[in-house]
Coordinates of C-alpha atoms in Angstrom, one line a residue:
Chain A
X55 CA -56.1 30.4 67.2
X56 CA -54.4 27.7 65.2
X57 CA -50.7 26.7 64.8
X58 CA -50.1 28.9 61.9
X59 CA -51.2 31.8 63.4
X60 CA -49.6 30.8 66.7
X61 CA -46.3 30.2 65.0
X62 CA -47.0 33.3 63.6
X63 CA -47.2 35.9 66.7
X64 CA -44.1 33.8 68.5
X65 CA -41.9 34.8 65.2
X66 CA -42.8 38.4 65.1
X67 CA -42.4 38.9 68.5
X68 CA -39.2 36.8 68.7
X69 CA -37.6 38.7 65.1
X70 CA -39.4 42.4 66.5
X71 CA -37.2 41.8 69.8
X72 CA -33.7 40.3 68.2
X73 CA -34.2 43.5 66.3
X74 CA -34.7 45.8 69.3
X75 CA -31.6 43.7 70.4
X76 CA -29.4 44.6 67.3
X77 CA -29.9 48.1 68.3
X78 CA -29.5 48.3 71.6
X79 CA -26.5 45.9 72.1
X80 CA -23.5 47.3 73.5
X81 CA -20.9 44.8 72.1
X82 CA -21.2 44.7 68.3
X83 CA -20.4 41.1 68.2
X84 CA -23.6 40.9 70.0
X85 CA -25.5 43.0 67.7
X86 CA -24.3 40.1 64.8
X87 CA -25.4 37.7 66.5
X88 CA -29.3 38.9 67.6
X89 CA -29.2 40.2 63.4
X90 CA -28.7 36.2 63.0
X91 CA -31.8 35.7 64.6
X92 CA -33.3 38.1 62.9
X93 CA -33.0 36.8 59.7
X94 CA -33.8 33.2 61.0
X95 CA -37.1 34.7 62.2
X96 CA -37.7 36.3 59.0
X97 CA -36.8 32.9 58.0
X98 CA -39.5 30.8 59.7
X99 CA -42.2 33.5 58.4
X100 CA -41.3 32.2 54.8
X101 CA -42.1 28.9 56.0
X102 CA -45.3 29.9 56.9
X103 CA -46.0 31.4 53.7
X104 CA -45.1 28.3 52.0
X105 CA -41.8 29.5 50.5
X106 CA -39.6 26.9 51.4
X107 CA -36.3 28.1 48.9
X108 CA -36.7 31.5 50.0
X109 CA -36.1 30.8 53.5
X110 CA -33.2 28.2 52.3
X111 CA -32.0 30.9 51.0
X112 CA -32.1 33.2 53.0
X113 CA -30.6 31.3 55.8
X114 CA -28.1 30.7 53.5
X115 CA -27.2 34.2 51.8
X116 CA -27.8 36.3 54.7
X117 CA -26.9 33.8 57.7
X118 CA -24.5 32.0 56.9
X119 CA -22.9 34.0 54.5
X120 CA -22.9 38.0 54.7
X121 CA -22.9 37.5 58.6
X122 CA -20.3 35.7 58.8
X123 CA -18.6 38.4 56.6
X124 CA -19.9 41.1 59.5
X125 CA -18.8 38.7 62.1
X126 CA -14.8 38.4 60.5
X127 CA -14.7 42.3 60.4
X128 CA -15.8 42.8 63.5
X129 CA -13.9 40.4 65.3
X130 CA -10.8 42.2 63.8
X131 CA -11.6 45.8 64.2
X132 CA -10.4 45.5 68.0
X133 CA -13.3 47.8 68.6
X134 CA -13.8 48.7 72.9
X135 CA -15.1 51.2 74.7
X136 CA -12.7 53.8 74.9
X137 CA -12.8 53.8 71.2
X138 CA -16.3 54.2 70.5
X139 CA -17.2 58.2 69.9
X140 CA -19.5 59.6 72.7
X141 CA -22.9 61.3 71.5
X142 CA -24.6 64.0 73.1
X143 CA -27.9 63.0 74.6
X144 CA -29.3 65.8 72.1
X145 CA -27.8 63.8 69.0
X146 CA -29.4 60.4 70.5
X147 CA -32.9 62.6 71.0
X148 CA -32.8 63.8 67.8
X149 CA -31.8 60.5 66.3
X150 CA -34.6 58.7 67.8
X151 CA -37.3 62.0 66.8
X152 CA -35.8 61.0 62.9
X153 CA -36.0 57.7 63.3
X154 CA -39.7 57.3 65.0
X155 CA -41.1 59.2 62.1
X156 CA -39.5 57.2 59.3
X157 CA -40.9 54.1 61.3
X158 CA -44.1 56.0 60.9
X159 CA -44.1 56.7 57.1
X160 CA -43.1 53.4 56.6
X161 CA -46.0 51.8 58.8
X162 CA -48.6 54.3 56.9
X163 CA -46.9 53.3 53.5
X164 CA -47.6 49.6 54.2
X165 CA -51.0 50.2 55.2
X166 CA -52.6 52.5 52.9
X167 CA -50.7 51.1 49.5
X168 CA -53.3 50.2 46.7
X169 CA -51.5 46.9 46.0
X170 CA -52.1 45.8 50.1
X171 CA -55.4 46.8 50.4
X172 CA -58.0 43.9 50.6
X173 CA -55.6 41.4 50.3
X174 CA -54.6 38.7 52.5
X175 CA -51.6 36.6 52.7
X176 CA -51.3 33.1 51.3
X177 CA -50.4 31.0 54.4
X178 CA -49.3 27.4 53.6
X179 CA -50.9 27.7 50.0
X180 CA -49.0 29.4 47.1
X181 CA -45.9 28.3 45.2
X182 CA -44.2 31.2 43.7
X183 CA -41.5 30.8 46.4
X184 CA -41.0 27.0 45.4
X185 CA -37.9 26.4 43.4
X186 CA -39.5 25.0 40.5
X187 CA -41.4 27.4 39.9
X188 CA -39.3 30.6 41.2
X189 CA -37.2 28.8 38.5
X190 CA -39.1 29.0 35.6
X191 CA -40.5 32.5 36.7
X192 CA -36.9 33.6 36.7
X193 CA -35.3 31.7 33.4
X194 CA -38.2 32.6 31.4
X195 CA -40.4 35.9 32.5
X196 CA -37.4 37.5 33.5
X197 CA -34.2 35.8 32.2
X198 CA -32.7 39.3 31.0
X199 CA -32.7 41.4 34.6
X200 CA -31.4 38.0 36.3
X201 CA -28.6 37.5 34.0
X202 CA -27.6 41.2 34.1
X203 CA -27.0 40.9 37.8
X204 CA -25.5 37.6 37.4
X205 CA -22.8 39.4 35.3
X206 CA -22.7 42.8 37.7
X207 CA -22.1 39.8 40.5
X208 CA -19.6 38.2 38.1
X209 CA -17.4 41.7 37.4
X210 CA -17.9 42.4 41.3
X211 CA -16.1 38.9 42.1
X212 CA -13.0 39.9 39.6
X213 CA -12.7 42.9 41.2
X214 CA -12.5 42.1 44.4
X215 CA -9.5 39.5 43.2
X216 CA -8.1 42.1 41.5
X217 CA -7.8 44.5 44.7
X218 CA -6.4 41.6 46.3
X219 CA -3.7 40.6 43.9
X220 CA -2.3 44.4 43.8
X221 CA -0.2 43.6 46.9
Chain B
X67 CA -61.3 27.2 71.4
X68 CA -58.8 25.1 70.4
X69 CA -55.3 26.1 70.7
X70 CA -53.6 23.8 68.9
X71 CA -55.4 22.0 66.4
X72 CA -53.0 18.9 65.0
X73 CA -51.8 15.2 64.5
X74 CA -50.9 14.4 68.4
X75 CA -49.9 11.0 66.7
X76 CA -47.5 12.4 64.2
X77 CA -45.9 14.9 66.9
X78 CA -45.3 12.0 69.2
X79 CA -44.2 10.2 66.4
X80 CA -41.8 12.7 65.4
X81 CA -40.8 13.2 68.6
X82 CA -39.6 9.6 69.3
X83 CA -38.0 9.3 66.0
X84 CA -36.0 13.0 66.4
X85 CA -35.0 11.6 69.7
X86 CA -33.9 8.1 68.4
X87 CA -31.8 9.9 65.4
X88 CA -29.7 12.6 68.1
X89 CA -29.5 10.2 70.7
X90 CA -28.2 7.7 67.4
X91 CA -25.9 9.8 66.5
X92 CA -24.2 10.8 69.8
X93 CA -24.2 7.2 70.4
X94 CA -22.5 6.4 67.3
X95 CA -20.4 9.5 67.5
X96 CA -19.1 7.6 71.0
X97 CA -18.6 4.6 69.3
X98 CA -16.3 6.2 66.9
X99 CA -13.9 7.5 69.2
X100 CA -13.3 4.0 70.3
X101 CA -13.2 2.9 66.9
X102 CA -10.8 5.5 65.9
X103 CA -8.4 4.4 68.6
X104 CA -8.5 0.7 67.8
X105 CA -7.8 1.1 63.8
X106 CA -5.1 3.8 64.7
X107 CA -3.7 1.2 66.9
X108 CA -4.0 -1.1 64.2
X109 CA -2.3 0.9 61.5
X110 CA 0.4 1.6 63.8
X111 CA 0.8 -2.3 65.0
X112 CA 0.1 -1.2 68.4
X113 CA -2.7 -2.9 70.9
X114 CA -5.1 0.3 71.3
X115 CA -7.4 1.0 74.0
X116 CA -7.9 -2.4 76.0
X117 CA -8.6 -1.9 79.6
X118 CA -12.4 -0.7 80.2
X119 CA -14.1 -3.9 80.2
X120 CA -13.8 -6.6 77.5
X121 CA -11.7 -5.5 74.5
X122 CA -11.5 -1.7 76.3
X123 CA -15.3 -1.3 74.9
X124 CA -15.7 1.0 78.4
X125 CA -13.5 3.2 77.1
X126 CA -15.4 5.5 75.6
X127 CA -17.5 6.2 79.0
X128 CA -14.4 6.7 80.6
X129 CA -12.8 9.2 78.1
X130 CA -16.4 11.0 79.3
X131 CA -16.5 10.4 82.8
X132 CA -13.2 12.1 82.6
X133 CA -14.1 14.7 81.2
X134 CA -17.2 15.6 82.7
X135 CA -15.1 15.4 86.1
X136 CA -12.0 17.6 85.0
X137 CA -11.8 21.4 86.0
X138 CA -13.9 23.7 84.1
X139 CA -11.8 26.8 83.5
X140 CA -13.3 29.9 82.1
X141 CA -10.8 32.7 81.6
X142 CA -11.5 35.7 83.4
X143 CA -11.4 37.6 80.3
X144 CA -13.3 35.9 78.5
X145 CA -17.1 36.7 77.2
X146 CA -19.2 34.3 79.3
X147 CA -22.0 34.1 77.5
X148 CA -20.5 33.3 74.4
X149 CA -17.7 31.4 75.9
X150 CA -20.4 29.1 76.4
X151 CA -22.6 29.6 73.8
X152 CA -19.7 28.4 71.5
X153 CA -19.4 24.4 72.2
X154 CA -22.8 24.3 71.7
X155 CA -23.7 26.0 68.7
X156 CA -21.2 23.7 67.3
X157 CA -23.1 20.6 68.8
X158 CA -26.1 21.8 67.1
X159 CA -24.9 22.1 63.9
X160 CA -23.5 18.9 63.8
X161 CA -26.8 17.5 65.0
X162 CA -29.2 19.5 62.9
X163 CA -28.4 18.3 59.5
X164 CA -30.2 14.7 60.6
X165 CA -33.1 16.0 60.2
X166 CA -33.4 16.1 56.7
X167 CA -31.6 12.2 56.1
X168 CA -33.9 9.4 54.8
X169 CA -32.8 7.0 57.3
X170 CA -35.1 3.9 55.7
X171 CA -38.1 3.7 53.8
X172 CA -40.9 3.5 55.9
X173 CA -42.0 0.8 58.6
X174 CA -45.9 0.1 59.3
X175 CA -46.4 -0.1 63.3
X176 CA -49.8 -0.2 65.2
X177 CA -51.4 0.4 61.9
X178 CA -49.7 3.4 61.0
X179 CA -46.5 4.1 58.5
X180 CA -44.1 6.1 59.9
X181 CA -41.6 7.0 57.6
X182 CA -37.8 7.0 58.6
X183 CA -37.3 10.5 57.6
X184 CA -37.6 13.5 59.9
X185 CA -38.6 15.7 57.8
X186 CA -39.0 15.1 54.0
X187 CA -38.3 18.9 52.8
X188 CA -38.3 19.3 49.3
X189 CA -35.0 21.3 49.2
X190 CA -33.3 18.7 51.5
X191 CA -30.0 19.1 49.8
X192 CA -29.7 23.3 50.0
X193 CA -30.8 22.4 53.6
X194 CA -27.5 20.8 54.3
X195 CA -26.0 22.8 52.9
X196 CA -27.3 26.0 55.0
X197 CA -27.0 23.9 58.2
X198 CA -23.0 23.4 57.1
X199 CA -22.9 27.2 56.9
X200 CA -23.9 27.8 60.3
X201 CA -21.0 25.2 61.7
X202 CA -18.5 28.1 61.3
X203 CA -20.5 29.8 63.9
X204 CA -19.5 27.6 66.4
X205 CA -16.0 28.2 65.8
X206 CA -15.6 31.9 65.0
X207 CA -18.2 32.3 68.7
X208 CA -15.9 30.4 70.9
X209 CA -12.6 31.8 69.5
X210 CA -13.5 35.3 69.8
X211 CA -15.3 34.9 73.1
X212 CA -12.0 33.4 74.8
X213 CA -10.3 36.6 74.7
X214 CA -7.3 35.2 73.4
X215 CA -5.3 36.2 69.9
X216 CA -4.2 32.7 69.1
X217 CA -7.3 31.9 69.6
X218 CA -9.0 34.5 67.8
X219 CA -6.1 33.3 64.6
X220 CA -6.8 29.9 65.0
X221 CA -10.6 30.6 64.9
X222 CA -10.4 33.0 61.4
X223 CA -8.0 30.0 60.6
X224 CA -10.8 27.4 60.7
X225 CA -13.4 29.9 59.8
X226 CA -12.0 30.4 56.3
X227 CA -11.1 26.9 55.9
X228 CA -14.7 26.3 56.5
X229 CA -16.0 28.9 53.8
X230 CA -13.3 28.0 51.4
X231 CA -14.2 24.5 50.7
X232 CA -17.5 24.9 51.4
X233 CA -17.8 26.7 47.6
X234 CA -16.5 23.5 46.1
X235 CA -19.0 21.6 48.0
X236 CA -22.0 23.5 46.9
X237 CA -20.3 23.5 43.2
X238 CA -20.0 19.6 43.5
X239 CA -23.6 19.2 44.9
X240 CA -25.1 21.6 42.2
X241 CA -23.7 19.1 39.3
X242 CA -24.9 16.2 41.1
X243 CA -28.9 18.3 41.7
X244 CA -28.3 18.7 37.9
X245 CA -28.6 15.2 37.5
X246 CA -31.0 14.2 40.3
X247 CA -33.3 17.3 39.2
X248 CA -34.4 17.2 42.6
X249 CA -33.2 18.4 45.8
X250 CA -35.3 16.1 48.1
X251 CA -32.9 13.8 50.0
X252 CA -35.3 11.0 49.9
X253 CA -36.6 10.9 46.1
X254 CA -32.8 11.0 45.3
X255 CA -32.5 7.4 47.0
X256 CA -35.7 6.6 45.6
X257 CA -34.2 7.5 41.8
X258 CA -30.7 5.1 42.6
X259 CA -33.3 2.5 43.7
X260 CA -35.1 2.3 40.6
X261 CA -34.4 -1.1 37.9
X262 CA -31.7 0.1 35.8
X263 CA -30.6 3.1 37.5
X264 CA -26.8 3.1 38.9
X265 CA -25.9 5.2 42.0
X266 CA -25.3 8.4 42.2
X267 CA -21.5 7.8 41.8
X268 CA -21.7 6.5 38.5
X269 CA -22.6 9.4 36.9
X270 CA -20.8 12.0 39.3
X271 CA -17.5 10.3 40.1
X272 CA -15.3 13.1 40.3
X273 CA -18.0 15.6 41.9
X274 CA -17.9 12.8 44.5
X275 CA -14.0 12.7 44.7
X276 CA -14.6 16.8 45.3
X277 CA -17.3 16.5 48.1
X278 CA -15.2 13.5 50.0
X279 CA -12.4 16.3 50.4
X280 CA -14.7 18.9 50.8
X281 CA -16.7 17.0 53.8
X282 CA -12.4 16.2 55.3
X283 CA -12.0 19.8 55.5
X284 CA -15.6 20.4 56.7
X285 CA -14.9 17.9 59.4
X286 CA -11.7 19.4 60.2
X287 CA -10.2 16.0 59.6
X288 CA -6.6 15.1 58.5
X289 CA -5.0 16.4 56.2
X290 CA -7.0 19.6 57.1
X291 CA -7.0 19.3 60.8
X292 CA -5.1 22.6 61.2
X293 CA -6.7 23.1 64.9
X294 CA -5.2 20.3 66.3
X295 CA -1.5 21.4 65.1
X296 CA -0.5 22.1 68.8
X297 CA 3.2 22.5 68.4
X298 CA 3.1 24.7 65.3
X299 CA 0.0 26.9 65.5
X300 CA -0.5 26.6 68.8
X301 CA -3.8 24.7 69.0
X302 CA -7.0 25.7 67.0
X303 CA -10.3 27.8 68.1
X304 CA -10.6 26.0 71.0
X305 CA -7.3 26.6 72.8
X306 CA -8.7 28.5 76.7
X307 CA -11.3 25.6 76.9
X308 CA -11.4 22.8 79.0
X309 CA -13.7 19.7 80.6
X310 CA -16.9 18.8 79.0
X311 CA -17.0 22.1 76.7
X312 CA -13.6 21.4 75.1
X313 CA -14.9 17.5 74.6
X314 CA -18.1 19.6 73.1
X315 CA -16.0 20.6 70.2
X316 CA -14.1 17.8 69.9
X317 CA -17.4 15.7 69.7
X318 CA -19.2 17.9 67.4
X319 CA -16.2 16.7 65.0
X320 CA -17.3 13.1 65.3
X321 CA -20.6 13.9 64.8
X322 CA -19.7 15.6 62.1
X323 CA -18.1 12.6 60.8
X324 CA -21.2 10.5 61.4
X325 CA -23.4 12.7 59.3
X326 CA -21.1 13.4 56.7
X327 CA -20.8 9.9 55.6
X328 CA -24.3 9.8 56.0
X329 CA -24.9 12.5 53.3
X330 CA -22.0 10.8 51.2
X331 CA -23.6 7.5 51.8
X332 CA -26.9 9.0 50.8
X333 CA -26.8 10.9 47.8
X334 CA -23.8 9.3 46.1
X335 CA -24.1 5.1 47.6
X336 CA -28.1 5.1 47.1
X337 CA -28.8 5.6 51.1
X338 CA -30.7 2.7 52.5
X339 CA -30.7 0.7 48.9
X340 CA -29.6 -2.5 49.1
X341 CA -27.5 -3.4 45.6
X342 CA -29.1 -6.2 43.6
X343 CA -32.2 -6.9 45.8
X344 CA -35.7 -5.6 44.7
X345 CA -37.1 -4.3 48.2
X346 CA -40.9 -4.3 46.7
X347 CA -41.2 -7.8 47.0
X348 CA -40.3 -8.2 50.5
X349 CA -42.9 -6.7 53.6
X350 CA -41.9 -3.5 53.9
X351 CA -41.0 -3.8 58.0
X352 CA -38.1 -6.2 57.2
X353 CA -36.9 -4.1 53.9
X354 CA -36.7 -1.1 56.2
X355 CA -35.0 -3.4 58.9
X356 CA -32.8 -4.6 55.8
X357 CA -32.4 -0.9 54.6
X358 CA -31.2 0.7 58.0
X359 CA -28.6 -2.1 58.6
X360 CA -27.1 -1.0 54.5
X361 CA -26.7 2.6 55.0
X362 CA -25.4 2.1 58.5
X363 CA -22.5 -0.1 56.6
X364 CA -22.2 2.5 54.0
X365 CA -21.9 4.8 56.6
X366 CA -19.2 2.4 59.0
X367 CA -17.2 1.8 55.2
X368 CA -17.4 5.8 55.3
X369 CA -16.4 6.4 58.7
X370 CA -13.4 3.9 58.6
X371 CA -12.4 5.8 55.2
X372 CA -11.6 9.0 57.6
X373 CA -9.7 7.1 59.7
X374 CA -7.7 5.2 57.7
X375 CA -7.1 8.8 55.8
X376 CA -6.4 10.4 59.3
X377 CA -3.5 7.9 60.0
X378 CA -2.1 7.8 57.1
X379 CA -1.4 11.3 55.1
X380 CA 0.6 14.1 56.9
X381 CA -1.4 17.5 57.4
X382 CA -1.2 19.7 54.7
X383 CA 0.9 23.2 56.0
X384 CA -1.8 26.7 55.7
X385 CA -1.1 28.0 52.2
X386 CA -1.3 24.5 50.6
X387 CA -4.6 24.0 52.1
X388 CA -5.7 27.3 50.5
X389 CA -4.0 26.4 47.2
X390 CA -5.7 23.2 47.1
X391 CA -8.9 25.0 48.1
X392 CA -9.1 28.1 45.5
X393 CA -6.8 27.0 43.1
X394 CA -7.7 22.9 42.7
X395 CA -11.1 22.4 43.6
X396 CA -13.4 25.5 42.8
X397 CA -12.0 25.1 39.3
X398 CA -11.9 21.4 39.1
X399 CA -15.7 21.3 40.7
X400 CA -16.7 24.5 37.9
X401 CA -15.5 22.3 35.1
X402 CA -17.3 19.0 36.3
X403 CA -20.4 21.1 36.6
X404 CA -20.2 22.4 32.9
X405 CA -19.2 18.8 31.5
X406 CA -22.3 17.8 33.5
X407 CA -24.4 20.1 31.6
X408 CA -23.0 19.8 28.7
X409 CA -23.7 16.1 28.8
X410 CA -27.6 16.2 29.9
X411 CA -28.3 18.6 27.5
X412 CA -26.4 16.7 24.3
X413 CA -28.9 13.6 26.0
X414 CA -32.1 15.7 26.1
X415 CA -30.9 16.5 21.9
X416 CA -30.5 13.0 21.0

C-alpha cells in the first residue's frame, strides 16, 4: 500500500464520517461545521487526482464562501430545541427506508455506468484540473455555456442588490 | 510490504523547515508586540515599555507569562467545544498561509538543496487567498459559541468586514496574476528578479494601494479595528474570553500582521530580491543568507507601516467602513483590473 492510496482510504473515511456527522448532529451550527470538513476532504481527494485549482477552488467557493453564508443564517435564526418540530418514529423509519434505497440506486448507477466501466482513475497524472489548461478548455471548447452562466451569475448579483435597496 | 514508500530526507527536511517558519513567525509575532509598544511610545513622546530586562526586551514574556497565569473563565452558557475551538482556528489560519511563501532561494547543505519554500504550489496565490477565507471562521466560531448577543454582533460585525474587503483583495490580486501570468508565489519573485524587470509595484501601483487596505481590514488593524472599540461597541468577537485564549486572538492579529507583509513584501517588493545586486554571481548559501535578511526588512519596513498607521489615523465609525468597502474599493479594484487588461492586450497588439 503506498501513500497515495493510504492518503486515500484516511480521506474517504474521514469525509464518509464528517458526512455521517452533518446528519446526525443535533446543533446545526455543528452540522456546518462537520459539512466544512466535508468539503475539505473532498478537497484533499482532488489533490490526489492531481487537480490542484479544483480543490483551490473548492476550498474556496464552498468553504469559505457558501458556508460561511450557512454559518451567518444559522447563527441568526435563534434556532433551540423547543423550536425544532418533533417527528414520529414512523416519519424517521420511513425517511431512512427512502433514503437507503436512493443511496442504493445511486451506488448501482455509479457502478454499472458504460462511461465507468474499465476505467481507472488518474492518480497524480492528468492535468485537466490544472488551471492552464481548465483555462483554455473553458475559453475556447466551451467559451459560450461559461459565459452564459457568467451573465445568469451577473443578473443574480443585481438582483440580489435590488431586493436590498427596496427598503 | 512497504507502507510508506517516500523521501525520509525530504519529510525531515520539510519538517525542520515547517517547524523553523511557525516557530518564526510566533517568535516574530512576539517581537512585534514589543515593537508596537516602543514606536507607539515613540509617536506619542512617551518612554514605552522599559522594565523587563535591558531596554524592557523581557516584556514580551511577561505580557505572556501573565497571561498564561490569569483565570481562565468559560461562561456557563457557552458551547465548550467551540468556545475553544475558536482561538485556535484563528491561530491556524494565521499560521497556515506560510506555507506557501518563498522565504529564500535555496541553500545547498550536506550535499543537498533544500529550498526555502514549504511548498512550491503552483496556485500559491488562490492558496492565500482560500487560507484568508477560512480566518472568518475563527471569529464567527468563538462569537457564536460564547452565548452572548454582543458578542454574537461584534462577531457578524468582523465577519462581514472580513468578507467585504476580502472581494477587493481578490479583485486587486487578479490584476496583478494578470500581469505575473502565474500564480506560483515563488516564480513571481523569480520574474521581479530578472535584468530589467521592476517589481511588482511598478506596474500595479494602485492594485497595491487596494491590497495594503485590504490586508488593514484583514488584520483587523486601525482604522478598521472595530473589535477593539470597547467603549462604543462593546468589544469585538472576543468579549466572554479571557487568559491565554483571549491572548490567542489577539496574537493571531500579529501573526496576521507578520504574514501579511510578507505576502505584500512578496508579490509586490520582489520577496527575497535584493535591488541592484545580481544574486547569480555570488554562492548561492550566502545569496540565500543575503536574501532572507532583504525580505525580513521588507517585511520589518511593512510591519512598522501598520504601526505607524495604527497610531496615527482615528478608526473609521461602521457605515464608513462599509462605504469605503462596497462603494470605494470593489469599484476602484474593478477599474484597475480592466485598465490592466486593457493595457497587456494593446502590448500583445503592438
Amino acid at each position: 500500500m503506498g501513500t497515495t492510496q493510504l492518503l486515500f482510504w484516511l480521506l474517504s473515511a474521514l469525509s464518509i464520517f464528517s458526512a455521517m456527522m452533518v446528519l446526525i448532529s443535533k446543533n446545526p451550527v455543528h452540522s456546518v461545521l462537520w459539512l466544512v470538513l466535508v468539503f475539505f476532504t473532498i478537497s484533499g481527494h482532488y489533490i490526489l487526482l492531481n487537480a490542484q485549482f479544483l480543490f483551490i477552488v473548492n476550498l474556496i467557493v464552498y468553504a469559505g464562501a457558501i458556508m460561511v453564508l450557512f454559518l451567518f443564517v444559522i447563527m441568526l435564526m435563534n434556532l433551540n430545541k423547543d423550536a425544532e418540530p418533533q417527528k414520529s418514529i414512523w416519519m424517521k423509519l420511513a425517511g431512512a427506508i427512502s433514503g437507503g434505497s436512493l443511496l442504493l440506486i445511486f451506488v448501482s448507477v455509479v457502478r454499472s455506468a458504460s462511461e465507468m466501466q474499465s476505467k481507472q482513475a488518474l492518480l497524480k497524472t492528468g492535468n485537466i484540473g490544472l488551471i492552464d489548461q481548465l483555462g483554455k478548455t473553458l475559453f475556447s471548447e466551451y467559451v459560450i455555456p461559461f459565459e452564459i452562466s457568467s451573465v445568469l451569475f451577473l443578473s443574480a448579483m443585481v438582483g440580489a442588490v435590488a431586493i436590498g435597496k427596496k427598503h | 510490504m512497504i507502507v510508506l514508500a517516500f523521501d525520509f530526507a525530504l519529510f525531515l527536511e520539510k519538517l525542520i523547515l515547517i517547524a523553523v517558519v511557525i516557530f518564526g513567525s510566533l517568535g516574530v509575532a512576539l517581537y512585534t508586540t514589543f515593537a508596537e509598544r516602543k514606536v507607539a511610545a515613540i509617536l506619542q513622546d512617551r518612554r514605552g515599555p522599559n522594565r523587563a530586562g535591558p531596554f524592557g526586551l523581557l516584556q514580551p514574556f511577561a505580557d505572556g507569562l501573565k497571561l498564561v497565569f490569569k483565570e481562565e473563565i468559560i461562561p456557563n452558557t457557552s458551547n465548550k467545544t467551540l468556545f475553544i475551538m475558536g482561538p485556535g482556528l484563528a491561530m491556524t489560519a494565521a499560521l497556515m498561509t506560510s506555507a506557501v511563501l518563498p522565504w529564500g532561494n535555496k541553500v545547498e547543505l550536506f550535499d543537498r538543496t533544500i529550498a526555502l519554500q514549504i511548498a512550491d504550489v503552483n496556485i500559491g496565490m488562490l492558496y492565500v487567498f482560500a487560507v484568508v477565507s477560512m480566518g472568518v471562521y475563527g471569529i464567527m466560531i468563538g462569537g457564536w459559541a460564547s452565548n452572548n448577543k454582543f458578542s454574537l454582533m461584534a462577531a457578524l460585525r468582523g465577519a462581514s468586514q472580513a468578507i467585504s474587503y476580502e472581494l477587493a483583495m481578490g479583485l486587486s490580486l487578479i490584476a496583478l496574476v494578470m500581469v505575473t501570468g502565474s500564480l506560483s508565489l515563488k516564480t513571481i519573485v523569480e520574474q521581479q528578479m530578472l535584468p530589467g524587470h521592476l517589481w511588482n509595484i511598478a506596474y500595479q501601483p494602485l492594485g497595491f494601494l487596494l491590497f495594503l487596505v485590504c490586508a488593514f481590514a484583514e488584520c483587523n488593524r486601525t482604522p478598521f479595528d472595530l473589535p477593539e472599540a470597547e467603549n462604543e461597541l462593546n468589544f469585538g468577537y472576543h468579549q466572554e474570553y479571557s487568559s491565554m485564549k483571549l491572548g490567542f486572538y489577539l496574537f493571531a492579529e500579529y501573526v496576521n500582521m507578520f504574514i501579511s507583509s510578507a505576502i505584500m513584501a512578496t508579490i509586490y517588493f520582489g520577496g527575497y530580491d535584493i535591488p541592484f545586486l545580481d544574486e547569480s554571481k555570488i554562492s548561492p548559501n550566502i545569496a540565500a543568507i543575503l536574501g532572507i535578511g532583504a525580505l525580513m526588512t521588507k517585511i520589518i519596513i511593512f510591519i512598522f507601516v501598520f504601526m505607524w498607521v495604527r497610531w496615527t489615523i482615528p478608526r473609521f465609525r461602521y457605515d464608513q467602513l462599509m462605504n469605503l468597502g462596497w462603494k470605494k474599493m470593489v469599484p476602484l479594484a474593478l477599474a484597475n483590473m480592466l485598465l490592466t487588461g486593457a493595457i497587456i492586450l494593446w502590448l500583445q497588439g503592438k
